[in-house]
Amino acid sequence: MAHGGTQAAVAGHATGAAHHHEPQSFWRRYIFSTDHKIIAIQYLLTSLVMAAVGGFLAMLMRVQLGWPGKEWPLLEAIMPNAFKGGQMNPDFYYGAITMHGTIMVFFFLTTALSGGFANFLIPLQIGARDMAFPVLNMLSFWAFPVSIAFALASFFVQGGAPGTGWTAYVPLSDRETAGQTLWLISVFILMLAFLAGGINYITTTLNMRTKGMSFSRLPLTVWALFVTALVGLFAFPALMAASLMLIFDRVGGTHFFDPAGGGDPILWQHLFWFFGHPEVYIVILPAMGIVSEVLAAHGRKPVFGYKYMVGSILTIAGLSFLVWGHHMFSSGMSPTLGSIFMATTLAIAIPSAIKTFNWLATIYRSKMRFTAASLYAIGFVSLFITGGLTGIILGNPSVDLYFHDTYFVVGHFHFIMGAAALFGVFAGIYHWFPKMFGRMMNERLGKIHFWLTFLGIYGTFFPMHFLGTAGMPRRIYNWDAYQFLGDVATLNHVISISAFVLGAAQLIFAYNLFYSMFRGPKAERNPWQANTLEWWAPSPPPHGNWDEAEPVVYRWPYEYSPKDAPEGVDHIPQWVPEPALATAGGDRAGSR
Amino acid sequence: MQQVTERDNRRAGAVMTLLIGLVLVAGVASTVYATKRWWLPPLVSAAAAPIDRLFNIIMVSIGIVFVLTQGLLAWFVWKAARSPRALYWHESKRLESTWTVATAVILTVFIVMGYQIWLTLHTPTAAAAEKSTVVEVWGQQFFWTARYPGPDGQFGKTDPQFVDFQKNPFGIDPNDPAGKDDIVIDGSKGPIVMPADYHVTVKLSSRDVIHSFFVPNLRVKMDAVPGQVTEVYVQPTEPGRYEIACAELCGVGHFAMRGEIEVLPETDWQAWLQQHAGQHGGTAQ
């Protein structure tokens, strides 16, 4: 412990080479590690395992929704309780929707981006040796499996997983069986873990930037992750308070949300969405940062409109706290509030549009290397456009009165915060895998994975807008009963089959990930010839990151294809002192 | 780095262009096709006509933006696979301020249009207006119950002490003369009736958890919240039967919380009121 954590952080400020011993025991090094890179990988791998669980639940839901009423003897053999009599029982279905949402939003997207990438990238990209509080960092990770254990335990208690959705609206969640209490405890612990992580990211970014790394030279990934942590700092406590109050209501005899005791069920919605809408940006902002970085590095072109990009991140973060009411247009809250939330909601489309135009301008006349990473980044832009545009329909309260809680909403948010954020995660993994594991992933498999995933996403979520336009409410176990829906069977078959293709494609990724981790070709220091500081460290970087002095930063991170560079030089990394040195030898990547 | 030849790279770029092109073409084509097959169910409320109009305007606008932006993306990707050198170009104050202002202007137009319609939707029908009536609708797991003021147009007082789930689910005070002719309809046994061409105020509440009163043909959705009364205003135009779906997850039977509204022509409505006056038991017919 003496040298593992705090000392590395302190040494981060010292110039000159501090000698860093690697902790020797396996437990210290890989399990209870204080190294931000190991913690990042722990977060990332755990979140991917959870994504598999959440994805599996989604597949089961699509089995039911594609062919309601059909019997599945095979599934009954595997899960006798969930498929009693061959058909999925509604109890299990409603547990599955809760856990799919909870797992994907909290245990996968938030964790992979704000646990995995934030931990990996912030210290490396700002030139620090570790996080400001390495022990806190370790604790924040280890709270995560505890939180998962509580959530998954709900499947095995009397009454099963809570059937109230990830939004857990009161009074339904007040009356739900014991699984709901476990879910609330799980959420509370998780928020605590995210807060501890966020405090680390904020402090590290503010205090531990290396010499020359001014805010105007920060990579957009760090900007995005830093601002995301700030958003979390104000958003997570709202859900912590709400979940604690609901736990008291359920087990302590209080009546915060119970109208029978003078409480207000709408209060839960306000608290939940005051957290819940910023949460959407907590998952999409880091993905935006990753996409900007990947497009520039693989397109060999500076990010277009750096200042507007940073400005948009800050504007989105600020506005994200003023739009929560658009989830409640039909809750009966004051119509006056509704019109204010309409204005703020549509206003948030402005910074989002700026970012989209800037990505388009970044791709314009770039010299793109079509790697798996850049394909995912380009795919992100397409998904973000599609999902963003349908938000304009939903942001309008009078139109939303029809579309609220229909499959139109399901399609919309799966594009913009589900699939787009997922694409950000994939772009990030393909791009930084060489740095994380010192090996390359298989590009060919990566591309196949991308083609199938891209088509699978559109095939699954685009037709959901038609289901919603036809009026199909979300969270229904069976759409057979409603005549006004007309012929939605065909649509549901298409969606289910696309979803299965999408699910199966992820097996290619899983194989590629684990095979490459141990058997992939060795990676150079800077395989993509990128400019940010992490590519100056060895692949993978040792404990303490820099094997000699910390890097010094001389320029912004997007000096790709500069005009007056010597022949054969298409990028000048942040750590290179003079443009003249940026020959093939000056970029250390070339010499090793 | 794994060696990727220029040719492979160009091919990958072409496939990506093709995929985005496919998204563009299939997206537009499927949407056009969907308007014939999976679109808004027929509108039967005069109050909601502006909603459909606004929806169409926004739909066409975002359709145009979808085609332009996905088209640009596909084109830029195609070019990016073939350019010999990237352009060092990362700022254009003019371009950036142009698209910022343009987006802001378009969205402001939507905000203004949306605001006007939102305002009309929430302007309660004046009680004095000709042909207006009020219906109280309660949600509970997993059906709807409705109460009408009856021929006298006055709701009787209610009190929880009189609630009897079989005979008097609303707890209508038997001592209040205004309540004598009130009508209670159990929505699980028959349709909730509304008169055509009337301004109907629906007052919603709930007995247990939050439900949401969603009538697709009337374009209304409003939560029924325990401890509160929420209101929607509709103006049904076409006699006929229309479905109610619960749109807020309300428990394991949520998907089966289906109800019906029957819109009656005015003469039938008057007859219906007379015929059912004083029926407090919650059974239709």
mmCIF file of C-alpha atoms in Angstrom, chain A residues 24-227:
data_model
loop_
_atom_site.group_PDB
_atom_site.id
_atom_site.type_symbol
_atom_site.label_atom_id
_atom_site.label_comp_id
_atom_site.label_asym_id
_atom_site.label_seq_id
_atom_site.Cartn_x
_atom_site.Cartn_y
_atom_site.Cartn_z
ATOM 1 C CA GLN A 24 3.972 -7.825 -6.632
ATOM 2 C CA SER A 25 1.142 -9.932 -5.326
ATOM 3 C CA PHE A 26 -1.596 -10.940 -7.718
ATOM 4 C CA TRP A 27 -4.291 -9.669 -5.345
ATOM 5 C CA ARG A 28 -2.752 -6.234 -4.969
ATOM 6 C CA ARG A 29 -2.047 -5.952 -8.647
ATOM 7 C CA TYR A 30 -5.202 -7.198 -10.315
ATOM 8 C CA ILE A 31 -7.935 -7.504 -7.717
ATOM 9 C CA PHE A 32 -7.625 -4.832 -5.027
ATOM 10 C CA SER A 33 -5.621 -2.579 -7.259
ATOM 11 C CA THR A 34 -5.267 1.154 -6.845
ATOM 12 C CA ASP A 35 -3.920 1.548 -10.378
ATOM 13 C CA HIS A 36 -6.421 3.548 -12.392
ATOM 14 C CA LYS A 37 -5.813 1.420 -15.500
ATOM 15 C CA ILE A 38 -6.528 -1.864 -13.729
ATOM 16 C CA ILE A 39 -9.605 -0.322 -12.128
ATOM 17 C CA ALA A 40 -10.686 0.892 -15.557
ATOM 18 C CA ILE A 41 -10.363 -2.601 -16.985
ATOM 19 C CA GLN A 42 -12.193 -4.076 -13.994
ATOM 20 C CA TYR A 43 -15.040 -1.618 -14.548
ATOM 21 C CA LEU A 44 -15.081 -2.234 -18.276
ATOM 22 C CA LEU A 45 -15.061 -6.024 -18.136
ATOM 23 C CA THR A 46 -17.655 -6.162 -15.357
ATOM 24 C CA SER A 47 -19.881 -3.791 -17.300
ATOM 25 C CA LEU A 48 -19.535 -5.927 -20.440
ATOM 26 C CA VAL A 49 -20.568 -9.017 -18.493
ATOM 27 C CA MET A 50 -23.585 -7.070 -17.234
ATOM 28 C CA ALA A 51 -24.339 -5.954 -20.800
ATOM 29 C CA ALA A 52 -24.506 -9.627 -21.728
ATOM 30 C CA VAL A 53 -27.011 -10.230 -18.920
ATOM 31 C CA GLY A 54 -29.083 -7.182 -19.903
ATOM 32 C CA GLY A 55 -28.910 -8.164 -23.564
ATOM 33 C CA PHE A 56 -30.040 -11.693 -22.766
ATOM 34 C CA LEU A 57 -33.085 -10.289 -20.943
ATOM 35 C CA ALA A 58 -33.831 -8.155 -24.016
ATOM 36 C CA MET A 59 -33.712 -11.255 -26.219
ATOM 37 C CA LEU A 60 -36.228 -12.975 -23.926
ATOM 38 C CA MET A 61 -38.494 -9.922 -24.090
ATOM 39 C CA ARG A 62 -38.313 -10.011 -27.881
ATOM 40 C CA VAL A 63 -39.225 -13.702 -27.824
ATOM 41 C CA GLN A 64 -42.407 -12.794 -25.978
ATOM 42 C CA LEU A 65 -43.199 -9.628 -27.975
ATOM 43 C CA GLY A 66 -42.470 -11.189 -31.349
ATOM 44 C CA TRP A 67 -44.807 -14.115 -30.839
ATOM 45 C CA PRO A 68 -47.068 -13.533 -27.825
ATOM 46 C CA GLY A 69 -48.923 -16.624 -26.733
ATOM 47 C CA LYS A 70 -46.517 -19.012 -28.395
ATOM 48 C CA GLU A 71 -45.078 -21.809 -26.302
ATOM 49 C CA TRP A 72 -41.339 -22.400 -26.042
ATOM 50 C CA PRO A 73 -40.674 -25.841 -24.568
ATOM 51 C CA LEU A 74 -36.928 -25.352 -24.895
ATOM 52 C CA LEU A 75 -36.995 -22.164 -22.832
ATOM 53 C CA GLU A 76 -39.239 -23.871 -20.307
ATOM 54 C CA ALA A 77 -36.603 -26.566 -19.917
ATOM 55 C CA ILE A 78 -33.925 -23.915 -19.206
ATOM 56 C CA MET A 79 -36.027 -21.561 -17.081
ATOM 57 C CA PRO A 80 -38.965 -23.545 -15.686
ATOM 58 C CA ASN A 81 -40.198 -20.742 -13.438
ATOM 59 C CA ALA A 82 -40.133 -17.979 -16.024
ATOM 60 C CA PHE A 83 -41.753 -20.128 -18.711
ATOM 61 C CA LYS A 84 -44.251 -22.126 -16.696
ATOM 62 C CA GLY A 85 -46.364 -24.036 -19.185
ATOM 63 C CA GLY A 86 -44.106 -22.997 -22.063
ATOM 64 C CA GLN A 87 -45.222 -19.380 -22.189
ATOM 65 C CA MET A 88 -43.319 -16.585 -20.529
ATOM 66 C CA ASN A 89 -45.329 -15.521 -17.521
ATOM 67 C CA PRO A 90 -46.143 -11.811 -17.161
ATOM 68 C CA ASP A 91 -44.469 -11.592 -13.761
ATOM 69 C CA PHE A 92 -41.174 -12.577 -15.276
ATOM 70 C CA TYR A 93 -41.718 -10.258 -18.233
ATOM 71 C CA TYR A 94 -42.190 -7.244 -15.977
ATOM 72 C CA GLY A 95 -39.161 -8.243 -13.896
ATOM 73 C CA ALA A 96 -37.175 -8.498 -17.111
ATOM 74 C CA ILE A 97 -38.094 -4.991 -18.297
ATOM 75 C CA THR A 98 -37.013 -3.540 -14.948
ATOM 76 C CA MET A 99 -33.731 -5.367 -14.908
ATOM 77 C CA HIS A 100 -32.968 -4.815 -18.607
ATOM 78 C CA GLY A 101 -33.320 -1.060 -18.149
ATOM 79 C CA THR A 102 -31.486 -0.960 -14.839
ATOM 80 C CA ILE A 103 -28.618 -3.099 -16.056
ATOM 81 C CA MET A 104 -28.169 -1.340 -19.387
ATOM 82 C CA VAL A 105 -28.373 2.217 -18.051
ATOM 83 C CA PHE A 106 -26.549 1.782 -14.744
ATOM 84 C CA PHE A 107 -24.477 -1.366 -14.806
ATOM 85 C CA PHE A 108 -23.427 -1.173 -18.432
ATOM 86 C CA LEU A 109 -23.454 2.272 -20.072
ATOM 87 C CA THR A 110 -22.793 4.511 -17.061
ATOM 88 C CA THR A 111 -20.245 2.094 -15.686
ATOM 89 C CA ALA A 112 -18.406 1.397 -18.926
ATOM 90 C CA LEU A 113 -18.138 5.095 -19.793
ATOM 91 C CA SER A 114 -17.854 6.842 -16.438
ATOM 92 C CA GLY A 115 -16.171 3.890 -14.728
ATOM 93 C CA GLY A 116 -14.095 2.311 -17.473
ATOM 94 C CA PHE A 117 -13.112 5.047 -19.893
ATOM 95 C CA ALA A 118 -13.047 7.868 -17.347
ATOM 96 C CA ASN A 119 -10.621 5.889 -15.196
ATOM 97 C CA PHE A 120 -8.451 4.841 -18.077
ATOM 98 C CA LEU A 121 -8.317 8.072 -20.016
ATOM 99 C CA ILE A 122 -8.342 10.958 -17.574
ATOM 100 C CA PRO A 123 -4.938 10.382 -15.916
ATOM 101 C CA LEU A 124 -3.311 9.185 -19.140
ATOM 102 C CA GLN A 125 -4.607 11.985 -21.309
ATOM 103 C CA ILE A 126 -3.750 14.767 -18.866
ATOM 104 C CA GLY A 127 -0.304 13.359 -18.140
ATOM 105 C CA ALA A 128 -0.873 12.279 -14.537
ATOM 106 C CA ARG A 129 0.508 9.162 -12.911
ATOM 107 C CA ASP A 130 -2.766 8.114 -11.316
ATOM 108 C CA MET A 131 -6.006 9.440 -9.899
ATOM 109 C CA ALA A 132 -5.959 12.003 -7.111
ATOM 110 C CA PHE A 133 -7.404 9.489 -4.635
ATOM 111 C CA PRO A 134 -6.375 5.984 -5.696
ATOM 112 C CA VAL A 135 -7.750 4.206 -2.638
ATOM 113 C CA LEU A 136 -11.108 5.913 -3.009
ATOM 114 C CA ASN A 137 -10.973 4.840 -6.628
ATOM 115 C CA MET A 138 -10.511 1.216 -5.600
ATOM 116 C CA LEU A 139 -13.362 1.478 -3.090
ATOM 117 C CA SER A 140 -15.650 3.014 -5.685
ATOM 118 C CA PHE A 141 -15.026 0.048 -7.936
ATOM 119 C CA TRP A 142 -15.597 -2.504 -5.200
ATOM 120 C CA ALA A 143 -18.914 -0.947 -4.277
ATOM 121 C CA PHE A 144 -20.019 -1.824 -7.799
ATOM 122 C CA PRO A 145 -20.125 -5.657 -7.492
ATOM 123 C CA VAL A 146 -21.920 -5.204 -4.155
ATOM 124 C CA SER A 147 -24.535 -3.121 -5.938
ATOM 125 C CA ILE A 148 -24.827 -5.730 -8.706
ATOM 126 C CA ALA A 149 -25.247 -8.470 -6.112
ATOM 127 C CA PHE A 150 -28.194 -6.650 -4.518
ATOM 128 C CA ALA A 151 -29.849 -6.067 -7.884
ATOM 129 C CA LEU A 152 -29.433 -9.623 -9.135
ATOM 130 C CA ALA A 153 -30.464 -11.081 -5.767
ATOM 131 C CA SER A 154 -33.934 -9.666 -6.418
ATOM 132 C CA PHE A 155 -34.433 -12.389 -9.028
ATOM 133 C CA PHE A 156 -34.205 -15.001 -6.288
ATOM 134 C CA VAL A 157 -36.397 -13.568 -3.536
ATOM 135 C CA GLN A 158 -40.079 -14.174 -3.067
ATOM 136 C CA GLY A 159 -41.920 -12.317 -5.831
ATOM 137 C CA GLY A 160 -38.855 -12.061 -8.034
ATOM 138 C CA ALA A 161 -37.317 -8.984 -9.620
ATOM 139 C CA PRO A 162 -39.430 -5.839 -9.211
ATOM 140 C CA GLY A 163 -41.915 -5.367 -12.040
ATOM 141 C CA THR A 164 -42.013 -1.598 -11.893
ATOM 142 C CA GLY A 165 -39.616 -0.599 -14.655
ATOM 143 C CA TRP A 166 -36.288 1.126 -14.123
ATOM 144 C CA THR A 167 -38.206 4.289 -13.222
ATOM 145 C CA ALA A 168 -39.898 2.552 -10.250
ATOM 146 C CA TYR A 169 -42.906 4.870 -10.145
ATOM 147 C CA VAL A 170 -44.615 5.192 -6.797
ATOM 148 C CA PRO A 171 -47.134 3.968 -5.517
ATOM 149 C CA LEU A 172 -46.599 0.808 -7.572
ATOM 150 C CA SER A 173 -43.037 0.483 -6.280
ATOM 151 C CA ASP A 174 -44.321 1.081 -2.759
ATOM 152 C CA ARG A 175 -46.545 -1.990 -3.058
ATOM 153 C CA GLU A 176 -44.090 -4.215 -4.917
ATOM 154 C CA THR A 177 -42.586 -7.292 -3.242
ATOM 155 C CA ALA A 178 -39.216 -7.465 -1.469
ATOM 156 C CA GLY A 179 -37.218 -7.364 -4.719
ATOM 157 C CA GLN A 180 -37.966 -3.656 -4.924
ATOM 158 C CA THR A 181 -36.162 -2.955 -1.657
ATOM 159 C CA LEU A 182 -33.107 -4.838 -2.897
ATOM 160 C CA TRP A 183 -33.269 -2.811 -6.118
ATOM 161 C CA LEU A 184 -33.391 0.452 -4.165
ATOM 162 C CA ILE A 185 -30.443 -0.553 -1.965
ATOM 163 C CA SER A 186 -28.540 -1.512 -5.100
ATOM 164 C CA VAL A 187 -29.227 1.852 -6.728
ATOM 165 C CA PHE A 188 -28.223 3.723 -3.573
ATOM 166 C CA ILE A 189 -24.872 1.931 -3.329
ATOM 167 C CA LEU A 190 -24.235 2.443 -7.018
ATOM 168 C CA MET A 191 -24.891 6.179 -6.824
ATOM 169 C CA LEU A 192 -22.484 6.354 -3.895
ATOM 170 C CA ALA A 193 -19.860 4.557 -5.982
ATOM 171 C CA PHE A 194 -20.405 6.876 -8.952
ATOM 172 C CA LEU A 195 -20.128 9.917 -6.687
ATOM 173 C CA ALA A 196 -16.826 8.694 -5.260
ATOM 174 C CA GLY A 197 -15.600 8.072 -8.798
ATOM 175 C CA GLY A 198 -16.800 11.479 -9.967
ATOM 176 C CA ILE A 199 -15.034 13.325 -7.155
ATOM 177 C CA ASN A 200 -11.858 11.586 -8.262
ATOM 178 C CA TYR A 201 -12.311 12.576 -11.904
ATOM 179 C CA ILE A 202 -13.071 16.189 -11.053
ATOM 180 C CA THR A 203 -10.155 16.585 -8.644
ATOM 181 C CA THR A 204 -7.751 14.808 -10.953
ATOM 182 C CA THR A 205 -8.703 16.918 -13.965
ATOM 183 C CA LEU A 206 -8.529 20.157 -11.994
ATOM 184 C CA ASN A 207 -5.295 19.534 -10.119
ATOM 185 C CA MET A 208 -3.143 16.977 -11.843
ATOM 186 C CA ARG A 209 -2.756 18.146 -15.413
ATOM 187 C CA THR A 210 0.838 17.988 -16.527
ATOM 188 C CA LYS A 211 2.903 21.004 -17.544
ATOM 189 C CA GLY A 212 1.426 22.699 -20.584
ATOM 190 C CA MET A 213 -1.930 20.919 -20.383
ATOM 191 C CA SER A 214 -4.177 23.957 -20.184
ATOM 192 C CA PHE A 215 -7.938 23.591 -20.436
ATOM 193 C CA SER A 216 -7.815 24.766 -24.026
ATOM 194 C CA ARG A 217 -5.500 21.842 -24.807
ATOM 195 C CA LEU A 218 -7.595 19.162 -23.134
ATOM 196 C CA PRO A 219 -8.719 16.377 -25.457
ATOM 197 C CA LEU A 220 -12.506 16.396 -25.944
ATOM 198 C CA THR A 221 -12.675 12.998 -24.215
ATOM 199 C CA VAL A 222 -11.368 14.545 -21.011
ATOM 200 C CA TRP A 223 -13.644 17.552 -21.387
ATOM 201 C CA ALA A 224 -16.608 15.243 -21.811
ATOM 202 C CA LEU A 225 -15.661 12.921 -18.929
ATOM 203 C CA PHE A 226 -14.878 15.846 -16.627
ATOM 204 C CA VAL A 227 -18.171 17.621 -17.319
#
